[in-house]
Amino acid sequence: MLSKKTKYGLKALAYLASKKDRQPVQIAEIAKHENISQKFLESILLSLRKTGLLGSKKGKGGGYYLIKKPSEVLMTDVMRILEGPIAMVPCVSLNFYEKCDDCPDEGACSVHKLMLQVRDSALEVYRNNTLKDLIS
Amino acid sequence: MLSKKTKYGLKALAYLASKKDRQPVQIAEIAKHENISQKFLESILLSLRKTGLLGSKKGKGGGYYLIKKPSEVLMTDVMRILEGPIAMVPCVSLNFYEKCDDCPDEGACSVHKLMLQVRDSALEVYRNNTLKDLIS
DNA sequence: CCATTACCCTATCGACTTAATAGAGTTTAC
DNA sequence: GTAAACTCTATTAAGTCGATAGGGTAATGG
């Protein structure tokens, strides 16, 4: 299940991308427009800024803004930042690999093989989608 | 993230499918072979029986067994029983549809569009895999 | 230079889910 | 009729999620 964090984060990014200019947008404006708890959104935008997707400007007239062009923001990056691993099990994760403690042999694991396919199919979707695709 | 329930359920099904005959297999044997808590596995097998994937035989020499041939057991069915919705958000779920409370217009929702693609790609994987594919 | 605006951070909370455990009950084979 | 094995209910510990509260800090404009 997609977490609210990811859902809200995607909506916020899409909202920012829909703006023609790249002027800072206040948290309050995004929260109101997308029906999101402002405080919760605050923490989400913060993590997007820390990972380099967003920039922020403080003080009067401040807010958050996209650093890159919408067409340059890949969904793979966005999803990994917001949701974490794209794979459904750590043992097939490219960026968050971990061995299963209960599985003696990955090569022989039936779950492993299936989840590899699921991961690849999801990756393909995310690789073929940028922020620009989301708003058009 | 894939739940342990699903993971264990898949492993148990694969184990049953790997048996040549369709004689009942005891819970204890499956649990031991797959490193699963026996009691937890019990409840999983029970739900697989209630949904028609497995049959069970009580008493001495009893156990669980596959009702259909491995090649006839679709992963779409298995995943829906064990994990629930394949979609990551209820508003794009075929079998568990629900409207998002925060989303006024699905057609205009950026998350909706992306998650539709993810669902379809996952569905395609599950539709192209049966229990037989898991063990070969 | 200072007040306002808006970002930044920490802590807490209740609700919910998950994974596991315990224990008793029931059915069937032999 | 007894033992083996499935069936069911209840409980629990741990963890996660979404949300909230409240204060701290930095920068802008006048």
Short mmCIF file of C-alpha atoms (C1' of nucleotides) in Angstrom, two decimals:
data_model
loop_
_atom_site.label_atom_id
_atom_site.label_comp_id
_atom_site.label_asym_id
_atom_site.label_seq_id
_atom_site.Cartn_x
_atom_site.Cartn_y
_atom_site.Cartn_z
CA MET A 1 0.00 0.00 0.00
CA LEU A 2 1.21 3.46 -0.90
CA SER A 3 1.86 5.52 2.21
CA LYS A 4 0.18 8.86 2.68
CA LYS A 5 3.61 10.38 2.80
CA THR A 6 4.32 9.27 -0.74
CA LYS A 7 0.89 10.20 -1.97
CA TYR A 8 1.08 13.68 -0.50
CA GLY A 9 4.63 14.11 -1.70
CA LEU A 10 3.69 13.21 -5.26
CA LYS A 11 0.76 15.57 -5.20
CA ALA A 12 2.88 18.37 -3.86
CA LEU A 13 5.53 17.81 -6.50
CA ALA A 14 2.92 17.70 -9.21
CA TYR A 15 1.44 20.94 -7.93
CA LEU A 16 4.82 22.64 -7.99
CA ALA A 17 5.45 21.30 -11.47
CA SER A 18 2.16 22.66 -12.70
CA LYS A 19 3.27 26.20 -11.90
CA LYS A 20 4.69 27.92 -14.94
CA ASP A 21 7.34 29.94 -13.19
CA ARG A 22 9.57 28.54 -10.50
CA GLN A 23 8.76 31.04 -7.81
CA PRO A 24 8.69 29.72 -4.24
CA VAL A 25 5.30 28.38 -3.20
CA GLN A 26 4.25 28.49 0.43
CA ILE A 27 3.53 25.31 2.30
CA ALA A 28 0.14 26.61 3.29
CA GLU A 29 -0.87 27.10 -0.34
CA ILE A 30 0.11 23.55 -1.31
CA ALA A 31 -1.54 22.06 1.74
CA LYS A 32 -4.77 23.86 1.10
CA HIS A 33 -4.89 23.09 -2.59
CA GLU A 34 -4.20 19.38 -2.12
CA ASN A 35 -6.15 18.79 1.10
CA ILE A 36 -3.12 17.85 3.14
CA SER A 37 -2.33 18.42 6.78
CA GLN A 38 0.05 21.36 6.70
CA LYS A 39 2.35 20.10 9.41
CA PHE A 40 2.62 16.67 7.88
CA LEU A 41 3.33 18.18 4.49
CA GLU A 42 6.05 20.26 6.09
CA SER A 43 8.04 17.18 7.03
CA ILE A 44 7.57 15.67 3.60
CA LEU A 45 8.78 18.75 1.77
CA LEU A 46 11.69 18.89 4.12
CA SER A 47 12.84 15.43 3.14
CA LEU A 48 12.43 16.29 -0.52
CA ARG A 49 14.62 19.32 -0.03
CA LYS A 50 17.28 17.38 1.85
CA THR A 51 17.55 14.89 -0.99
CA GLY A 52 17.97 17.59 -3.58
CA LEU A 53 14.62 17.48 -5.34
CA LEU A 54 13.37 20.75 -3.97
CA GLY A 55 14.89 24.05 -2.97
CA SER A 56 13.51 26.41 -0.39
CA LYS A 57 13.61 30.08 0.36
CA LYS A 58 13.06 31.48 3.80
CA GLY A 59 11.49 34.69 4.94
CA LYS A 60 8.80 36.80 3.39
CA GLY A 61 7.91 35.63 -0.10
CA GLY A 62 9.61 32.30 0.60
CA GLY A 63 8.50 28.73 0.01
CA TYR A 64 9.47 25.61 -1.89
CA TYR A 65 10.32 25.30 -5.55
CA LEU A 66 11.52 22.66 -7.99
CA ILE A 67 15.21 22.65 -8.66
CA LYS A 68 15.09 20.69 -11.90
CA LYS A 69 12.70 20.85 -14.80
CA PRO A 70 9.69 18.53 -14.38
CA SER A 71 10.81 16.49 -17.38
CA GLU A 72 14.11 15.78 -15.65
CA VAL A 73 12.66 14.42 -12.42
CA LEU A 74 12.45 10.65 -12.69
CA MET A 75 9.82 8.77 -10.76
CA THR A 76 12.38 6.18 -9.70
CA ASP A 77 14.16 8.82 -7.67
CA VAL A 78 10.98 10.30 -6.28
CA MET A 79 9.59 6.95 -5.23
CA ARG A 80 12.81 5.83 -3.57
CA ILE A 81 12.96 9.04 -1.56
CA LEU A 82 9.34 9.02 -0.52
CA GLU A 83 8.39 5.36 -0.35
CA GLY A 84 11.76 3.67 0.03
CA PRO A 85 12.62 0.45 -1.81
CA ILE A 86 10.72 -0.24 -5.00
CA ALA A 87 11.16 -3.97 -4.52
CA MET A 88 8.67 -5.78 -2.31
CA VAL A 89 11.34 -7.85 -0.61
CA PRO A 90 14.81 -6.64 0.40
CA CYS A 91 16.51 -9.58 -1.32
CA VAL A 92 15.57 -8.25 -4.77
CA SER A 93 16.21 -4.60 -4.04
CA LEU A 94 18.84 -2.81 -6.09
CA ASN A 95 19.34 0.11 -3.73
CA PHE A 96 18.37 -1.43 -0.41
CA TYR A 97 19.55 -5.01 -0.72
CA GLU A 98 19.41 -7.26 2.32
CA LYS A 99 19.58 -11.00 2.66
CA CYS A 100 16.48 -12.77 3.91
CA ASP A 101 17.14 -14.36 7.26
CA ASP A 102 14.87 -17.33 6.60
CA CYS A 103 16.05 -18.09 3.09
CA PRO A 104 19.11 -20.31 2.71
CA ASP A 105 19.38 -20.04 -1.08
CA GLU A 106 18.12 -17.07 -3.04
CA GLY A 107 18.60 -18.75 -6.36
CA ALA A 108 16.25 -21.52 -5.40
CA CYS A 109 13.67 -19.29 -3.72
CA SER A 110 10.33 -19.21 -5.48
CA VAL A 111 9.38 -15.89 -3.92
CA HIS A 112 12.63 -14.34 -5.05
CA LYS A 113 12.04 -15.17 -8.68
CA LEU A 114 8.53 -13.80 -8.71
CA MET A 115 9.44 -10.62 -6.91
CA LEU A 116 12.29 -9.97 -9.30
CA GLN A 117 9.80 -9.78 -12.12
CA VAL A 118 7.50 -7.51 -10.16
CA ARG A 119 10.36 -5.20 -9.32
CA ASP A 120 11.50 -4.99 -12.91
CA SER A 121 8.04 -4.21 -14.18
CA ALA A 122 7.58 -1.48 -11.60
CA LEU A 123 10.98 -0.04 -12.36
CA GLU A 124 10.12 0.18 -16.00
CA VAL A 125 7.03 2.21 -15.21
CA TYR A 126 8.90 4.57 -12.94
CA ARG A 127 11.73 4.98 -15.40
CA ASN A 128 9.32 5.93 -18.13
CA ASN A 129 7.58 8.56 -16.05
CA THR A 130 8.82 11.98 -15.06
CA LEU A 131 7.09 14.69 -13.13
CA LYS A 132 6.10 16.20 -16.42
CA ASP A 133 4.19 13.08 -17.39
CA LEU A 134 2.26 13.26 -14.17
CA ILE A 135 0.75 16.65 -14.87
CA SER A 136 -0.04 16.31 -18.54
CA MET B 1 6.56 -4.38 1.38
CA LEU B 2 5.51 -8.00 1.05
CA SER B 3 4.07 -9.28 4.30
CA LYS B 4 5.46 -12.37 5.94
CA LYS B 5 2.07 -13.92 5.57
CA THR B 6 2.30 -13.67 1.79
CA LYS B 7 5.89 -14.76 1.72
CA TYR B 8 5.24 -17.81 3.86
CA GLY B 9 2.08 -18.61 1.95
CA LEU B 10 3.90 -18.54 -1.36
CA LYS B 11 6.67 -20.74 -0.04
CA ALA B 12 4.19 -23.22 1.35
CA LEU B 13 2.30 -23.36 -1.92
CA ALA B 14 5.51 -23.82 -3.85
CA TYR B 15 6.52 -26.61 -1.53
CA LEU B 16 3.22 -28.37 -2.02
CA ALA B 17 3.50 -27.90 -5.77
CA SER B 18 6.95 -29.44 -5.79
CA LYS B 19 5.58 -32.70 -4.48
CA LYS B 20 4.90 -35.11 -7.29
CA ASP B 21 1.84 -36.75 -5.84
CA ARG B 22 -0.93 -34.84 -4.20
CA GLN B 23 -0.89 -36.59 -0.88
CA PRO B 24 -1.67 -34.47 2.19
CA VAL B 25 1.39 -32.83 3.70
CA GLN B 26 1.49 -32.05 7.39
CA ILE B 27 1.83 -28.47 8.58
CA ALA B 28 4.83 -29.45 10.66
CA GLU B 29 6.69 -30.73 7.62
CA ILE B 30 6.10 -27.55 5.63
CA ALA B 31 6.98 -25.35 8.56
CA LYS B 32 10.20 -27.15 9.19
CA HIS B 33 11.26 -27.26 5.57
CA GLU B 34 10.60 -23.57 4.98
CA ASN B 35 11.71 -22.19 8.34
CA ILE B 36 8.30 -20.89 9.28
CA SER B 37 6.61 -20.63 12.66
CA GLN B 38 4.24 -23.57 12.65
CA LYS B 39 1.38 -21.82 14.36
CA PHE B 40 1.60 -18.83 12.06
CA LEU B 41 1.70 -21.07 9.04
CA GLU B 42 -1.36 -22.82 10.37
CA SER B 43 -3.47 -19.69 10.05
CA ILE B 44 -2.11 -18.99 6.59
CA LEU B 45 -2.92 -22.46 5.28
CA LEU B 46 -6.33 -22.14 6.81
CA SER B 47 -7.10 -19.03 4.81
CA LEU B 48 -5.81 -20.70 1.66
CA ARG B 49 -8.17 -23.58 2.30
CA LYS B 50 -11.14 -21.33 2.94
CA THR B 51 -10.60 -19.58 -0.35
CA GLY B 52 -10.46 -22.81 -2.28
CA LEU B 53 -6.78 -23.01 -3.13
CA LEU B 54 -6.01 -25.86 -0.78
CA GLY B 55 -7.83 -28.87 0.54
CA SER B 56 -7.20 -30.46 3.87
CA LYS B 57 -7.58 -33.87 5.39
CA LYS B 58 -7.97 -34.32 9.12
CA GLY B 59 -6.79 -37.07 11.35
CA LYS B 60 -3.89 -39.41 11.09
CA GLY B 61 -2.14 -39.12 7.73
CA GLY B 62 -3.88 -35.82 7.13
CA GLY B 63 -2.51 -32.49 6.01
CA TYR B 64 -2.90 -29.95 3.26
CA TYR B 65 -2.81 -30.53 -0.45
CA LEU B 66 -3.27 -28.58 -3.68
CA ILE B 67 -6.70 -28.85 -5.23
CA LYS B 68 -5.73 -27.72 -8.70
CA LYS B 69 -2.70 -28.46 -10.79
CA PRO B 70 0.17 -26.03 -10.21
CA SER B 71 -0.10 -24.80 -13.79
CA GLU B 72 -3.70 -23.80 -13.14
CA VAL B 73 -3.05 -21.69 -10.08
CA LEU B 74 -2.66 -18.06 -11.15
CA MET B 75 -0.54 -15.72 -9.12
CA THR B 76 -3.20 -13.02 -9.38
CA ASP B 77 -5.50 -15.16 -7.29
CA VAL B 78 -2.81 -16.18 -4.84
CA MET B 79 -1.62 -12.63 -4.29
CA ARG B 80 -5.12 -11.26 -3.79
CA ILE B 81 -5.86 -13.90 -1.20
CA LEU B 82 -2.61 -13.53 0.69
CA GLU B 83 -1.64 -9.91 0.23
CA GLY B 84 -4.92 -8.28 -0.66
CA PRO B 85 -5.21 -5.61 -3.34
CA ILE B 86 -2.57 -5.63 -6.05
CA ALA B 87 -2.99 -1.90 -6.56
CA MET B 88 -1.07 0.43 -4.31
CA VAL B 89 -4.03 2.77 -3.84
CA PRO B 90 -7.65 1.73 -3.47
CA CYS B 91 -8.80 4.13 -6.19
CA VAL B 92 -7.08 2.07 -8.89
CA SER B 93 -7.98 -1.33 -7.50
CA LEU B 94 -10.07 -3.64 -9.66
CA ASN B 95 -11.23 -5.93 -6.89
CA PHE B 96 -11.06 -3.65 -3.88
CA TYR B 97 -12.03 -0.27 -5.29
CA GLU B 98 -12.55 2.63 -2.93
CA LYS B 99 -12.71 6.34 -3.52
CA CYS B 100 -9.96 8.44 -2.01
CA ASP B 101 -11.37 10.78 0.59
CA ASP B 102 -8.92 13.55 -0.16
CA CYS B 103 -9.17 13.43 -3.94
CA PRO B 104 -11.99 15.42 -5.56
CA ASP B 105 -11.31 14.27 -9.13
CA GLU B 106 -9.70 10.96 -9.96
CA GLY B 107 -9.31 11.79 -13.60
CA ALA B 108 -7.17 14.79 -12.77
CA CYS B 109 -5.16 13.09 -10.04
CA SER B 110 -1.50 12.70 -10.85
CA VAL B 111 -1.06 9.87 -8.38
CA HIS B 112 -3.98 8.01 -9.87
CA LYS B 113 -2.49 7.98 -13.33
CA LEU B 114 0.89 6.73 -12.18
CA MET B 115 -0.54 4.04 -9.95
CA LEU B 116 -2.74 2.76 -12.76
CA GLN B 117 0.38 1.99 -14.74
CA VAL B 118 2.05 0.32 -11.80
CA ARG B 119 -1.00 -1.81 -11.17
CA ASP B 120 -1.22 -2.90 -14.79
CA SER B 121 2.42 -3.85 -14.93
CA ALA B 122 2.16 -5.88 -11.74
CA LEU B 123 -1.01 -7.55 -12.98
CA GLU B 124 0.73 -8.61 -16.14
CA VAL B 125 3.47 -10.31 -14.15
CA TYR B 126 1.01 -12.12 -11.91
CA ARG B 127 -1.13 -13.17 -14.85
CA ASN B 128 1.86 -14.67 -16.59
CA ASN B 129 2.95 -16.70 -13.59
CA THR B 130 1.40 -19.80 -12.16
CA LEU B 131 2.49 -21.94 -9.27
CA LYS B 132 4.25 -24.14 -11.79
CA ASP B 133 6.43 -21.30 -12.95
CA LEU B 134 7.50 -20.65 -9.39
CA ILE B 135 9.04 -24.05 -8.90
CA SER B 136 10.70 -24.54 -12.26
"C1'" DC C 1 17.31 46.90 12.72
"C1'" DC C 2 13.37 44.72 13.87
"C1'" DA C 3 9.18 42.60 13.18
"C1'" DT C 4 7.08 39.47 10.28
"C1'" DT C 5 7.03 35.58 7.61
"C1'" DA C 6 8.06 31.08 6.78
"C1'" DC C 7 11.13 27.33 7.14
"C1'" DC C 8 13.17 23.90 10.49
"C1'" DC C 9 13.27 20.51 14.15
"C1'" DT C 10 11.87 17.53 18.14
"C1'" DA C 11 8.74 15.11 20.67
"C1'" DT C 12 4.59 12.92 21.48
"C1'" DC C 13 0.30 10.41 20.72
"C1'" DG C 14 -3.38 7.18 19.50
"C1'" DA C 15 -4.83 3.94 16.23
"C1'" DC C 16 -3.81 0.31 13.64
"C1'" DT C 17 -1.34 -3.71 11.80
"C1'" DT C 18 1.75 -7.49 11.98
"C1'" DA C 19 3.86 -11.60 13.48
"C1'" DA C 20 3.88 -14.70 16.77
"C1'" DT C 21 2.16 -17.51 20.73
"C1'" DA C 22 -0.95 -20.11 23.66
"C1'" DG C 23 -4.37 -23.16 24.49
"C1'" DA C 24 -8.34 -25.49 23.86
"C1'" DG C 25 -11.54 -27.88 20.61
"C1'" DT C 26 -12.85 -31.10 16.91
"C1'" DT C 27 -12.48 -34.53 13.42
"C1'" DT C 28 -10.69 -38.67 11.41
"C1'" DA C 29 -7.87 -42.96 10.73
"C1'" DC C 30 -6.58 -47.04 12.38
"C1'" DG D 1 -11.18 -45.21 21.65
"C1'" DT D 2 -7.03 -43.00 21.30
"C1'" DA D 3 -3.69 -40.58 19.07
"C1'" DA D 4 -2.66 -37.67 15.28
"C1'" DA D 5 -3.64 -33.68 13.00
"C1'" DC D 6 -6.41 -29.97 11.59
"C1'" DT D 7 -9.49 -25.88 13.40
"C1'" DC D 8 -10.53 -21.92 15.91
"C1'" DT D 9 -10.33 -18.01 19.33
"C1'" DA D 10 -7.90 -14.96 21.96
"C1'" DT D 11 -3.97 -12.46 23.39
"C1'" DT D 12 0.14 -9.87 23.05
"C1'" DA D 13 4.45 -7.49 22.04
"C1'" DA D 14 6.43 -4.70 18.81
"C1'" DG D 15 6.39 -1.71 15.27
"C1'" DT D 16 4.53 1.74 11.96
"C1'" DC D 17 1.68 5.51 10.41
"C1'" DG D 18 -0.50 9.72 10.25
"C1'" DA D 19 -1.20 13.54 12.66
"C1'" DT D 20 -0.45 17.23 16.07
"C1'" DA D 21 1.86 20.53 19.10
"C1'" DG D 22 5.08 23.81 20.06
"C1'" DG D 23 8.94 26.06 19.89
"C1'" DG D 24 13.43 27.50 17.38
"C1'" DT D 25 15.89 29.67 13.61
"C1'" DA D 26 16.78 32.20 9.51
"C1'" DA D 27 15.85 35.60 6.01
"C1'" DT D 28 13.22 39.25 3.92
"C1'" DG D 29 11.16 43.88 3.51
"C1'" DG D 30 10.38 48.20 5.15
#
